[in-house]
Amino acid sequence: MPNAVKHVLFILVPLIAVFAVLPGLYQNHLLLFNFVTFLILAQGVNIIYGFTGYLPFGYVGFFGAGAYGFAVLVMHYQSPALVAVLAAGLVGVLLGLLLTPLLRLSGAYFAIANLAASLAVLHLVANPALEGITKGPYGVSLTGTFNPSHAYYAALVVLTLTVSGVVFLKNSSFGLALQAVREDAVSASMAGVNVVRMRIAAWLASALVAGLAGGIYAWYVSVFYPDNVFSGEFSIFAIVFALFGGVATISGPIIGVLILYGVYNLIGFTTPQYFQLIYGLLIMGLVLFLPAGLVSLATRRGWHVP
Amino acid sequence: MSPDTKPILNVHKLVKRFGGFVALDGLSFHAAPGEVLGLVGPNGSGKTTAINVISGLYAPDGGEVAFEGESIGGIASHRLVRRGINRTFQVPKPFMSLTVRENVRVALAYGHIGGTPPSLDALLDEYRLAAVADRPAADLNSAQQKMLDLVRALATRPRLLLLDELAAGLNPAELDWIAERIKQLAAGGMSIIVVEHLMGFIEHITDRVIVLNAGREIFEGKLAAAVKEPQVIEVFLGGEHAA
Ligand SMILES: Nc1ncnc2c1ncn2[C@@H]1O[C@H](COP(=O)(O)OP(=O)(O)OP(=O)(O)O)[C@@H](O)[C@H]1O
Ligand SMILES: [Mg+2]
């Protein structure tokens, strides 16, 4: 059996199946939706960081832009939700295109510039002068599209596409070439790889994913403020989850979200007084002892982790 | 080179500056098809810079580089690779976290247009990497990493191959072995430019050498004649790599 088929059968299918049936078994649908959203975002971070090496500290910019793309279409054009979600993805890609010059930076410079870019988009959207378009700082309240269960299943579709994308990267020359660029751009060019084009492709793919996720988020919650959908927590969580599990794998970011976001909610519910402490220690422990993520526990032993 | 064979590479009055520093100062030379050409000179004389410009990593600041009759100065590396130029690096630069096999697969998939691609396993076998094929490149020793650089280059079927100190750090048996491989590649029609400080090695494999000093050619011809040239002796005098 080809590896890609194995990865779909043993990772993607069970993941989607579980999240497809869970709403019938578990009452807290918002929590399930948040899990799916973070699964998408962590894989989006995986695409741009794991495969290409750019740490997107302002990743939420695409998410927030997608949410507002959705809102603008629904508010001003009475667009159906699905069309507005596609538009949200497009907004993410357009913002990504606008930000391609950032790819000339590397390391911390890229991370900081990306963070600054996301703040710039936030302040643009929240600008009272744009009230007529975005409702500025007063927030959005969407009527007519509200349907959390449809939004949830749309999120599952986007998750399916995203994980399929990562399965492709893990099993194709294209994904290998991306990793080659990450490892050594000069050598990659001597392997015949068009470095600039590869970086842009990965960047836009991860922007698309976050834009779609943001659009669906807007659909799900229907009422939100700029600070909600541009909250830096989205970037930080998605990055921490992906790193915790292990990037440049299919399973790492999934494991990272399930464990860390699970623990996050568990201690948040049961012992909120220790919450920050436990969570902080967990992340410090990870950075100190497992910098390559949980999956490195297995890869260190020579096991192959998809 | 007989007068009727066209050079595969023609470098004409090439200039490369880094800020105010002139690393290549009007360098001119050519290479013929199937020729092994030595590029020698003291440290900092511009050998690596010449390779970097020819392989498209740097755009020239003046002069011209022509490959198979067409000007290529300033064309991006990945395009030149697909047109038939490749190189190795003085300090080998494999994709460290990828396996040896994956390293070569990238080049096979992206650096090679038309014709039958070379066989990955045959290449790994030929360059003594078969045993480490599934190990990350980071696990290889420096000689193996150099061979991996070479195999990655060969996977793209170059007609012009630039080797930047490939032999440095190899033991005598490995030197003989790699010299044979280089001669065989040239016998198959590949033009090979060899940058090396090991004069015995250069003597053994090259047809001709260019001696560089301060970004200029100061000698062109047989190495045996070069070492008798007063100007050549002078630039190497007291140098750590004197012939
Ligand atoms: N990217 C760069 N930026 C600034 N200066 C550079 C750069 N690359 C090379 N140089 C300078 O250009 C000169 C020629 O360097 P080059 O690496 O071509 O020498 P070389 O002949 O390969 O020497 P070696 O035998 O030590 O490898 C040196 O003085 C070097 O410091
Ligand atoms: Mg050099």
mmCIF file with all atom_site columns, N, CA and C in Angstrom, chain B residues 197-218:
data_model
loop_
_atom_site.group_PDB
_atom_site.id
_atom_site.type_symbol
_atom_site.label_atom_id
_atom_site.label_alt_id
_atom_site.label_comp_id
_atom_site.label_asym_id
_atom_site.label_entity_id
_atom_site.label_seq_id
_atom_site.pdbx_PDB_ins_code
_atom_site.Cartn_x
_atom_site.Cartn_y
_atom_site.Cartn_z
_atom_site.occupancy
_atom_site.B_iso_or_equiv
_atom_site.pdbx_formal_charge
_atom_site.auth_seq_id
_atom_site.auth_comp_id
_atom_site.auth_asym_id
_atom_site.auth_atom_id
_atom_site.pdbx_PDB_model_num
ATOM 1  N N  . HIS B 1 197 ? 43.532 22.722 -3.749  1.00 0.00 ? 197 HIS B N  1
ATOM 2  C CA . HIS B 1 197 ? 44.853 23.158 -3.299  1.00 0.00 ? 197 HIS B CA 1
ATOM 3  C C  . HIS B 1 197 ? 45.885 22.040 -3.413  1.00 0.00 ? 197 HIS B C  1
ATOM 4  N N  . LEU B 1 198 ? 45.414 20.796 -3.582  1.00 0.00 ? 198 LEU B N  1
ATOM 5  C CA . LEU B 1 198 ? 46.329 19.662 -3.630  1.00 0.00 ? 198 LEU B CA 1
ATOM 6  C C  . LEU B 1 198 ? 46.927 19.564 -5.025  1.00 0.00 ? 198 LEU B C  1
ATOM 7  N N  . MET B 1 199 ? 48.179 20.002 -5.172  1.00 0.00 ? 199 MET B N  1
ATOM 8  C CA . MET B 1 199 ? 48.752 20.107 -6.504  1.00 0.00 ? 199 MET B CA 1
ATOM 9  C C  . MET B 1 199 ? 48.975 18.749 -7.166  1.00 0.00 ? 199 MET B C  1
ATOM 10 N N  . GLY B 1 200 ? 49.298 17.738 -6.351  1.00 0.00 ? 200 GLY B N  1
ATOM 11 C CA . GLY B 1 200 ? 49.478 16.404 -6.924  1.00 0.00 ? 200 GLY B CA 1
ATOM 12 C C  . GLY B 1 200 ? 48.192 15.926 -7.582  1.00 0.00 ? 200 GLY B C  1
ATOM 13 N N  . PHE B 1 201 ? 47.118 16.163 -6.907  1.00 0.00 ? 201 PHE B N  1
ATOM 14 C CA . PHE B 1 201 ? 45.801 15.759 -7.395  1.00 0.00 ? 201 PHE B CA 1
ATOM 15 C C  . PHE B 1 201 ? 45.475 16.511 -8.688  1.00 0.00 ? 201 PHE B C  1
ATOM 16 N N  . ILE B 1 202 ? 45.707 17.836 -8.673  1.00 0.00 ? 202 ILE B N  1
ATOM 17 C CA . ILE B 1 202 ? 45.453 18.675 -9.849  1.00 0.00 ? 202 ILE B CA 1
ATOM 18 C C  . ILE B 1 202 ? 46.292 18.182 -11.043 1.00 0.00 ? 202 ILE B C  1
ATOM 19 N N  . GLU B 1 203 ? 47.557 17.932 -10.767 1.00 0.00 ? 203 GLU B N  1
ATOM 20 C CA . GLU B 1 203 ? 48.477 17.449 -11.803 1.00 0.00 ? 203 GLU B CA 1
ATOM 21 C C  . GLU B 1 203 ? 47.943 16.171 -12.449 1.00 0.00 ? 203 GLU B C  1
ATOM 22 N N  . HIS B 1 204 ? 47.429 15.293 -11.566 1.00 0.00 ? 204 HIS B N  1
ATOM 23 C CA . HIS B 1 204 ? 46.985 13.987 -12.000 1.00 0.00 ? 204 HIS B CA 1
ATOM 24 C C  . HIS B 1 204 ? 45.728 14.046 -12.883 1.00 0.00 ? 204 HIS B C  1
ATOM 25 N N  . ILE B 1 205 ? 44.804 14.936 -12.589 1.00 0.00 ? 205 ILE B N  1
ATOM 26 C CA . ILE B 1 205 ? 43.519 14.848 -13.297 1.00 0.00 ? 205 ILE B CA 1
ATOM 27 C C  . ILE B 1 205 ? 43.278 15.946 -14.329 1.00 0.00 ? 205 ILE B C  1
ATOM 28 N N  . THR B 1 206 ? 44.020 17.070 -14.272 1.00 0.00 ? 206 THR B N  1
ATOM 29 C CA . THR B 1 206 ? 43.643 18.159 -15.176 1.00 0.00 ? 206 THR B CA 1
ATOM 30 C C  . THR B 1 206 ? 44.422 18.119 -16.492 1.00 0.00 ? 206 THR B C  1
ATOM 31 N N  . ASP B 1 207 ? 43.780 18.668 -17.511 1.00 0.00 ? 207 ASP B N  1
ATOM 32 C CA . ASP B 1 207 ? 44.446 18.846 -18.785 1.00 0.00 ? 207 ASP B CA 1
ATOM 33 C C  . ASP B 1 207 ? 45.202 20.173 -18.781 1.00 0.00 ? 207 ASP B C  1
ATOM 34 N N  . ARG B 1 208 ? 44.687 21.118 -18.006 1.00 0.00 ? 208 ARG B N  1
ATOM 35 C CA . ARG B 1 208 ? 45.141 22.487 -18.086 1.00 0.00 ? 208 ARG B CA 1
ATOM 36 C C  . ARG B 1 208 ? 44.769 23.161 -16.776 1.00 0.00 ? 208 ARG B C  1
ATOM 37 N N  . VAL B 1 209 ? 45.511 24.181 -16.378 1.00 0.00 ? 209 VAL B N  1
ATOM 38 C CA . VAL B 1 209 ? 45.101 24.934 -15.186 1.00 0.00 ? 209 VAL B CA 1
ATOM 39 C C  . VAL B 1 209 ? 45.064 26.430 -15.484 1.00 0.00 ? 209 VAL B C  1
ATOM 40 N N  . ILE B 1 210 ? 44.224 27.111 -14.732 1.00 0.00 ? 210 ILE B N  1
ATOM 41 C CA . ILE B 1 210 ? 44.211 28.560 -14.698 1.00 0.00 ? 210 ILE B CA 1
ATOM 42 C C  . ILE B 1 210 ? 44.714 28.935 -13.303 1.00 0.00 ? 210 ILE B C  1
ATOM 43 N N  . VAL B 1 211 ? 45.700 29.801 -13.230 1.00 0.00 ? 211 VAL B N  1
ATOM 44 C CA . VAL B 1 211 ? 46.144 30.244 -11.908 1.00 0.00 ? 211 VAL B CA 1
ATOM 45 C C  . VAL B 1 211 ? 45.570 31.633 -11.660 1.00 0.00 ? 211 VAL B C  1
ATOM 46 N N  . LEU B 1 212 ? 44.876 31.752 -10.534 1.00 0.00 ? 212 LEU B N  1
ATOM 47 C CA . LEU B 1 212 ? 44.229 33.008 -10.170 1.00 0.00 ? 212 LEU B CA 1
ATOM 48 C C  . LEU B 1 212 ? 45.033 33.705 -9.091  1.00 0.00 ? 212 LEU B C  1
ATOM 49 N N  . ASN B 1 213 ? 45.091 35.007 -9.178  1.00 0.00 ? 213 ASN B N  1
ATOM 50 C CA . ASN B 1 213 ? 45.579 35.784 -8.042  1.00 0.00 ? 213 ASN B CA 1
ATOM 51 C C  . ASN B 1 213 ? 44.788 37.078 -7.997  1.00 0.00 ? 213 ASN B C  1
ATOM 52 N N  . ALA B 1 214 ? 44.270 37.384 -6.807  1.00 0.00 ? 214 ALA B N  1
ATOM 53 C CA . ALA B 1 214 ? 43.507 38.624 -6.610  1.00 0.00 ? 214 ALA B CA 1
ATOM 54 C C  . ALA B 1 214 ? 42.451 38.823 -7.700  1.00 0.00 ? 214 ALA B C  1
ATOM 55 N N  . GLY B 1 215 ? 41.755 37.745 -8.028  1.00 0.00 ? 215 GLY B N  1
ATOM 56 C CA . GLY B 1 215 ? 40.633 37.872 -8.961  1.00 0.00 ? 215 GLY B CA 1
ATOM 57 C C  . GLY B 1 215 ? 41.013 37.975 -10.424 1.00 0.00 ? 215 GLY B C  1
ATOM 58 N N  . ARG B 1 216 ? 42.307 37.711 -10.747 1.00 0.00 ? 216 ARG B N  1
ATOM 59 C CA . ARG B 1 216 ? 42.739 37.751 -12.147 1.00 0.00 ? 216 ARG B CA 1
ATOM 60 C C  . ARG B 1 216 ? 43.477 36.492 -12.515 1.00 0.00 ? 216 ARG B C  1
ATOM 61 N N  . GLU B 1 217 ? 43.456 36.175 -13.800 1.00 0.00 ? 217 GLU B N  1
ATOM 62 C CA . GLU B 1 217 ? 44.257 35.054 -14.274 1.00 0.00 ? 217 GLU B CA 1
ATOM 63 C C  . GLU B 1 217 ? 45.696 35.518 -14.423 1.00 0.00 ? 217 GLU B C  1
ATOM 64 N N  . ILE B 1 218 ? 46.622 34.748 -13.805 1.00 0.00 ? 218 ILE B N  1
ATOM 65 C CA . ILE B 1 218 ? 48.028 35.109 -14.011 1.00 0.00 ? 218 ILE B CA 1
ATOM 66 C C  . ILE B 1 218 ? 48.755 34.043 -14.815 1.00 0.00 ? 218 ILE B C  1
#
